Short mmCIF file of C-alpha atoms in Angstrom, two decimals:
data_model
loop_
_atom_site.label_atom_id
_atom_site.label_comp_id
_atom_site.label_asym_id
_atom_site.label_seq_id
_atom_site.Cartn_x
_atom_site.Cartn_y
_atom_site.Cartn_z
CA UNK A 1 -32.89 169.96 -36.89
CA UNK A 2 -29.33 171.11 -36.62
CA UNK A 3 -29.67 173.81 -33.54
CA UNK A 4 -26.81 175.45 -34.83
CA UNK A 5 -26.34 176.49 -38.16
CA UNK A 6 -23.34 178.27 -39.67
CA UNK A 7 -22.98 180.62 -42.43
CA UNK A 8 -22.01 180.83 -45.34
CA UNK A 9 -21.38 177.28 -45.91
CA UNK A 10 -17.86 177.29 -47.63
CA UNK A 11 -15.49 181.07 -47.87
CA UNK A 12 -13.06 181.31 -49.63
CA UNK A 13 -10.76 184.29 -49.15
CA UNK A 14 -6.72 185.71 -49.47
CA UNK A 15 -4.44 185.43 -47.14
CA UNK A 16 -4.26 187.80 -45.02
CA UNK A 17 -8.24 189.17 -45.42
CA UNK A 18 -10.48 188.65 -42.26
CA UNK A 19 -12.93 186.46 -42.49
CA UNK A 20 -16.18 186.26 -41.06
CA UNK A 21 -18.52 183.26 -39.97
CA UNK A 22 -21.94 183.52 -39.00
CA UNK A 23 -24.03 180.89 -36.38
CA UNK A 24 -27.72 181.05 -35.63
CA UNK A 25 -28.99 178.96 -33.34
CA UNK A 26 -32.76 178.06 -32.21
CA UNK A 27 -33.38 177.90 -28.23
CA UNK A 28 -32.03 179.58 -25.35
CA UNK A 29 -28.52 178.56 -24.72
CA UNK A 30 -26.15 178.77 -21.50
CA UNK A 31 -22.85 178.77 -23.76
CA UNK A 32 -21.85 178.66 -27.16
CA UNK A 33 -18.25 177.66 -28.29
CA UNK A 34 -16.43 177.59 -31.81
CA UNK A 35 -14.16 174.70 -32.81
CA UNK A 36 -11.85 174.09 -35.79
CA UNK A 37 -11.38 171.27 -37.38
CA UNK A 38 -8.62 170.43 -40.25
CA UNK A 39 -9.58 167.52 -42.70
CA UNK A 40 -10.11 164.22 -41.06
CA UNK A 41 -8.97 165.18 -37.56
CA UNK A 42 -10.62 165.85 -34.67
CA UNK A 43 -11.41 169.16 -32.90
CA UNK A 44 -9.51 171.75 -31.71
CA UNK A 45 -11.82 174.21 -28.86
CA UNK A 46 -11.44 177.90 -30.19
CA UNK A 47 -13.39 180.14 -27.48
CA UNK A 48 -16.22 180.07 -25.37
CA UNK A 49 -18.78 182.64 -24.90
CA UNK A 50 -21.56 182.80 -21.73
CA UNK A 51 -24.78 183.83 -22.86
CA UNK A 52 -24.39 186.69 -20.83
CA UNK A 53 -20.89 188.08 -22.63
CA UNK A 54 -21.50 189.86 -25.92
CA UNK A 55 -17.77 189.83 -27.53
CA UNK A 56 -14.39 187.75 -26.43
CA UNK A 57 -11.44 188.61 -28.21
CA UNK A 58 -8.83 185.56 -28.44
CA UNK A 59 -5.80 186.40 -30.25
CA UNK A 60 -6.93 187.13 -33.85
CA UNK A 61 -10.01 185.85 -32.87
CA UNK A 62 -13.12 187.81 -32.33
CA UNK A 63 -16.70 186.34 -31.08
CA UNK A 64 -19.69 187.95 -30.71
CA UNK A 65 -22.85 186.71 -29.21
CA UNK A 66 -26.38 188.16 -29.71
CA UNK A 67 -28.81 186.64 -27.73
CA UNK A 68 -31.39 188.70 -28.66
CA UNK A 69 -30.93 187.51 -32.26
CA UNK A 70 -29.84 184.05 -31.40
CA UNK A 71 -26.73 184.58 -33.30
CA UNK A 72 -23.45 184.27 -33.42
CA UNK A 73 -20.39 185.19 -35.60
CA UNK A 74 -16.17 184.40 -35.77
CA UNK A 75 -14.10 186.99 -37.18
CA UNK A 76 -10.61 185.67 -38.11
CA UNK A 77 -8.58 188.72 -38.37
CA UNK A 78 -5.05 188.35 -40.76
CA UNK A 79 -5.82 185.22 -42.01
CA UNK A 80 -3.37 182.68 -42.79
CA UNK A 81 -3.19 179.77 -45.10
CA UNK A 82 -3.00 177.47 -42.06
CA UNK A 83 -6.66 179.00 -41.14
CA UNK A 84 -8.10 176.42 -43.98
CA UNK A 85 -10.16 174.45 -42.05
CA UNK A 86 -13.92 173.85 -40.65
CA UNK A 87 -15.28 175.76 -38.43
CA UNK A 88 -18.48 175.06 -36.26
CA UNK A 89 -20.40 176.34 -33.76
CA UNK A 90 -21.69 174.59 -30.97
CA UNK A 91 -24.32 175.25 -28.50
CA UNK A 92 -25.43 173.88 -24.87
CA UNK A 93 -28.96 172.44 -24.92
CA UNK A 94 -30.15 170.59 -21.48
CA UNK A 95 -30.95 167.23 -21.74
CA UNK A 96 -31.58 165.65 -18.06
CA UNK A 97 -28.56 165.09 -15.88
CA UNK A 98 -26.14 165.42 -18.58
CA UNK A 99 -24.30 168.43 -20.83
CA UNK A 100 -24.85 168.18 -24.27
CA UNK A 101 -23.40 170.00 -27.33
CA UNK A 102 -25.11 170.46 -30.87
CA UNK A 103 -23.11 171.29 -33.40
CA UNK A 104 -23.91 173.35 -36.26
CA UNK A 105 -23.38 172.22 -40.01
CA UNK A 106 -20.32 174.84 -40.03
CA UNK A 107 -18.48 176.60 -42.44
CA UNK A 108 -15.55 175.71 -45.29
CA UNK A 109 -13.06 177.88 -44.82
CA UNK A 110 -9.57 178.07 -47.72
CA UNK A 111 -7.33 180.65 -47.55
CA UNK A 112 -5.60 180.94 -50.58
CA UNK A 113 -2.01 181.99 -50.46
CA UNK B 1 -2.70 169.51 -21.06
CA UNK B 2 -6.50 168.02 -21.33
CA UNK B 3 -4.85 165.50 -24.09
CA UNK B 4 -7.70 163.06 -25.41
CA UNK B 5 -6.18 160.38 -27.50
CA UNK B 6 -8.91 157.53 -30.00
CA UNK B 7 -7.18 154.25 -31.42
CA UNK B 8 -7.13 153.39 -33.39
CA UNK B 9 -6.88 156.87 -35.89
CA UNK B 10 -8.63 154.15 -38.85
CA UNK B 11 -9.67 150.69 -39.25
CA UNK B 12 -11.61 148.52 -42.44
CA UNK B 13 -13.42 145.84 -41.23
CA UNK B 14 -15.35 143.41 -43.06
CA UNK B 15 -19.13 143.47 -42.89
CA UNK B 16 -20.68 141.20 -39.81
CA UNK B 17 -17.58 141.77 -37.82
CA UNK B 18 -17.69 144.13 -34.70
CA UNK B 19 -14.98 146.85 -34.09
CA UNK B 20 -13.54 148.56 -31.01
CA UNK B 21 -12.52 151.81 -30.51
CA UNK B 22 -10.83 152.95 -27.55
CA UNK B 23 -10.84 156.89 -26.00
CA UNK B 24 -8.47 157.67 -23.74
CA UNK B 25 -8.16 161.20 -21.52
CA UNK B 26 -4.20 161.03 -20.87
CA UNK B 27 -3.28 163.92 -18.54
CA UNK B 28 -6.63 164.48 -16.98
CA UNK B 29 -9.89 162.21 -15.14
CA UNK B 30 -12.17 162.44 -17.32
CA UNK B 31 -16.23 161.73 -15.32
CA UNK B 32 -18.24 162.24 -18.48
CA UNK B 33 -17.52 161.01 -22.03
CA UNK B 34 -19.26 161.58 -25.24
CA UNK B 35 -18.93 159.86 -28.23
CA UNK B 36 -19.75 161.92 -31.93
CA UNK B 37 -20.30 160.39 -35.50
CA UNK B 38 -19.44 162.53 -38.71
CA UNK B 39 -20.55 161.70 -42.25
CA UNK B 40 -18.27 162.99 -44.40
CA UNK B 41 -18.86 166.92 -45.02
CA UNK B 42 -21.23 166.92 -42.14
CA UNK B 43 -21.55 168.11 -38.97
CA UNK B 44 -20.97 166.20 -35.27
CA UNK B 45 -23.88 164.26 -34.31
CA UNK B 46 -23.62 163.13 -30.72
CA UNK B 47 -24.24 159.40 -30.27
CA UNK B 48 -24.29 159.15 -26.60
CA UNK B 49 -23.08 160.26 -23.27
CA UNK B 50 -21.11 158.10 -20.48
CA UNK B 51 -20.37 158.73 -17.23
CA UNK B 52 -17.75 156.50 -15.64
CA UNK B 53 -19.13 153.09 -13.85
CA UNK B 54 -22.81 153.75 -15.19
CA UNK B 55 -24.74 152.90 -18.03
CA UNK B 56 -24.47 155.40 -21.27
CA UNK B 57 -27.08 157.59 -22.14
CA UNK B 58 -28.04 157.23 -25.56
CA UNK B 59 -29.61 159.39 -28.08
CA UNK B 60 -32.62 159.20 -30.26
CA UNK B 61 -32.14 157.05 -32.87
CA UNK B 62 -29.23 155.43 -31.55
CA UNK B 63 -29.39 151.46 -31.21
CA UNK B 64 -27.78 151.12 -27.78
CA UNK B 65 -27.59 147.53 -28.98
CA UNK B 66 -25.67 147.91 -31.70
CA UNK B 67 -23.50 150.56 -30.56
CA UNK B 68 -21.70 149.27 -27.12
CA UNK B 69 -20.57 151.95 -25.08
CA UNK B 70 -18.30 151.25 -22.12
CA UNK B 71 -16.59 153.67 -19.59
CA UNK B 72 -15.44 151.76 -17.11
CA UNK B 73 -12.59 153.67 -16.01
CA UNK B 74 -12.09 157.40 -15.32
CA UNK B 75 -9.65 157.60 -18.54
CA UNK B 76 -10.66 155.12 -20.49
CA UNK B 77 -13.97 154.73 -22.46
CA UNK B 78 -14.94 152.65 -25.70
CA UNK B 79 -17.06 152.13 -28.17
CA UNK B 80 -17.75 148.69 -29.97
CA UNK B 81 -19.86 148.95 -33.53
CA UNK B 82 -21.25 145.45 -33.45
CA UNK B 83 -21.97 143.37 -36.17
CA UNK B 84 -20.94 146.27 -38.26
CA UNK B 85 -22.34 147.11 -41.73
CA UNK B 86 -21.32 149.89 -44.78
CA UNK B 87 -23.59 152.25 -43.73
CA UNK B 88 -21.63 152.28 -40.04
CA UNK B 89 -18.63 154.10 -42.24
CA UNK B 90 -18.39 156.79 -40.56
CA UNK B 91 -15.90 158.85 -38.49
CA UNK B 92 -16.42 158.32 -34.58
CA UNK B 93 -15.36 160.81 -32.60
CA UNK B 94 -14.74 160.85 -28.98
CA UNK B 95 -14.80 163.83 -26.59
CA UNK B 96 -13.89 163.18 -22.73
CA UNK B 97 -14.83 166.09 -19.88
CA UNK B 98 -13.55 166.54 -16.38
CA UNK B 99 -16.69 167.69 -15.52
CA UNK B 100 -20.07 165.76 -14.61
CA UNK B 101 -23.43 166.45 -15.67
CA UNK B 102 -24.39 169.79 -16.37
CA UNK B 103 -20.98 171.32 -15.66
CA UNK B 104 -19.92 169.17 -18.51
CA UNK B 105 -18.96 171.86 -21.59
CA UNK B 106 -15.46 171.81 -20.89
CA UNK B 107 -14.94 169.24 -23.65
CA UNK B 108 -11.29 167.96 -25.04
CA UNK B 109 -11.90 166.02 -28.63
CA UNK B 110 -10.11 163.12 -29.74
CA UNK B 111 -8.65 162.98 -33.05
CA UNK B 112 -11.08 160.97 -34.49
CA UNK B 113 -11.67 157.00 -36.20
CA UNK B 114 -12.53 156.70 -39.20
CA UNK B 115 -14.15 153.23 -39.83
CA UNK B 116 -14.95 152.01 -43.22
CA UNK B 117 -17.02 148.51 -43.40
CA UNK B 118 -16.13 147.07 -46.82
#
């Protein structure tokens, strides 16, 4: 099963709202990142947060990370029409000598204009 | 910086035939590679990981056989779908890390290849 999972699965909002994704994840993690991706392309790295942080502010970008809960969420403050995109979580899971990633299922986002 | 370029961006192939793809870290070494598959509306599933000059380290319920991974160069790794069939449609996605091993989640995507197998 997906170790990450976001929600809600698709959020639709006005440009200019915030908007706010959620990520829960299963096992104990070192890191967990969020990435955007616009249709059909590839990734684009939004933040990182250490298991040991508990918010990271990135431009109009908020995480917050709560271990306790295994959970994560994005707030997107001002949104903007070119916001519309995916967005997943991802989380670190050890798996021998090498780093691995598990994405969640993420989240639609559309801002309307 | 930490550019990671896949070619090519799409490719139709016909069913039987293998296909290439090629992931290349421009502006930076990259020691570890991982390659991603995406079903459309879906999430990333990682395929497996490379590290350059050694074999790849494939996951469960990847055929290793059928999905040839090379990295034989510090910026250049690739990834051959052999005797490919429809349900290898997919979009591959490559991701390429300065880092080895366990240091590896600094990770710079590729823009992605979307195969179709008619």
């Amino acid at each position: 099963s997906q170790q990450g999972e976001e929600d809600p699965q698709a959020l639709s909002i006005q440009e200019g709202e915030n908007a706010t994704m959620n990520c829960s994840y299963k096992t104990s993690i070192n890191n967990l990142q969020w990435y955007r991706q616009n249709s059909g392309r590839g990734l684009v790295h939004l933040i990182l947060i250490r298991s040991n942080e508990r918010e990271k502010h990135s431009g109009r970008l908020r995480v917050t990370l709560d271990t306790s809960k295994k959970s994560s969420s994005l707030l997107i403050t001002a949104s903007r029409a070119a916001d519309t995109a995916s967005y997943f979580c991802a989380t670190d899971a050890s798996g021998g000598s090498n780093y691995k990633l598990t994405f969640g299922k993420g989240t639609l986002l559309t801002v309307n204009p | 910086g930490a550019v990671v370029s896949q070619h090519p961006s799409w490719v139709i192939c016909k069913s039987g035939t293998s296909v290439k793809i090629e992931c290349r870290s421009l502006d930076f070494q990259a020691t570890t590679m991982f390659w991603y598959r995406q079903f459309p509306k879906q999430s990333l599933m990682l395929m497996a990981t490379s590290n350059e000059g050694s074999k790849a380290t494939y996951e469960q319920g990847v055929e290793k056989d059928k999905f040839l991974i090379n990295h034989a160069s510090l910026t250049l790794s690739t990834l051959t779908v052999t005797s490919a069939h429809p349900e290898d449609s997919s979009f591959y996605i490559c991701s390429a890390s300065p880092l080895p091993g366990q240091s590896a989640y600094e990770q710079y995507f590729g823009p992605g290849t979307r195969l179709t197998v008619t």
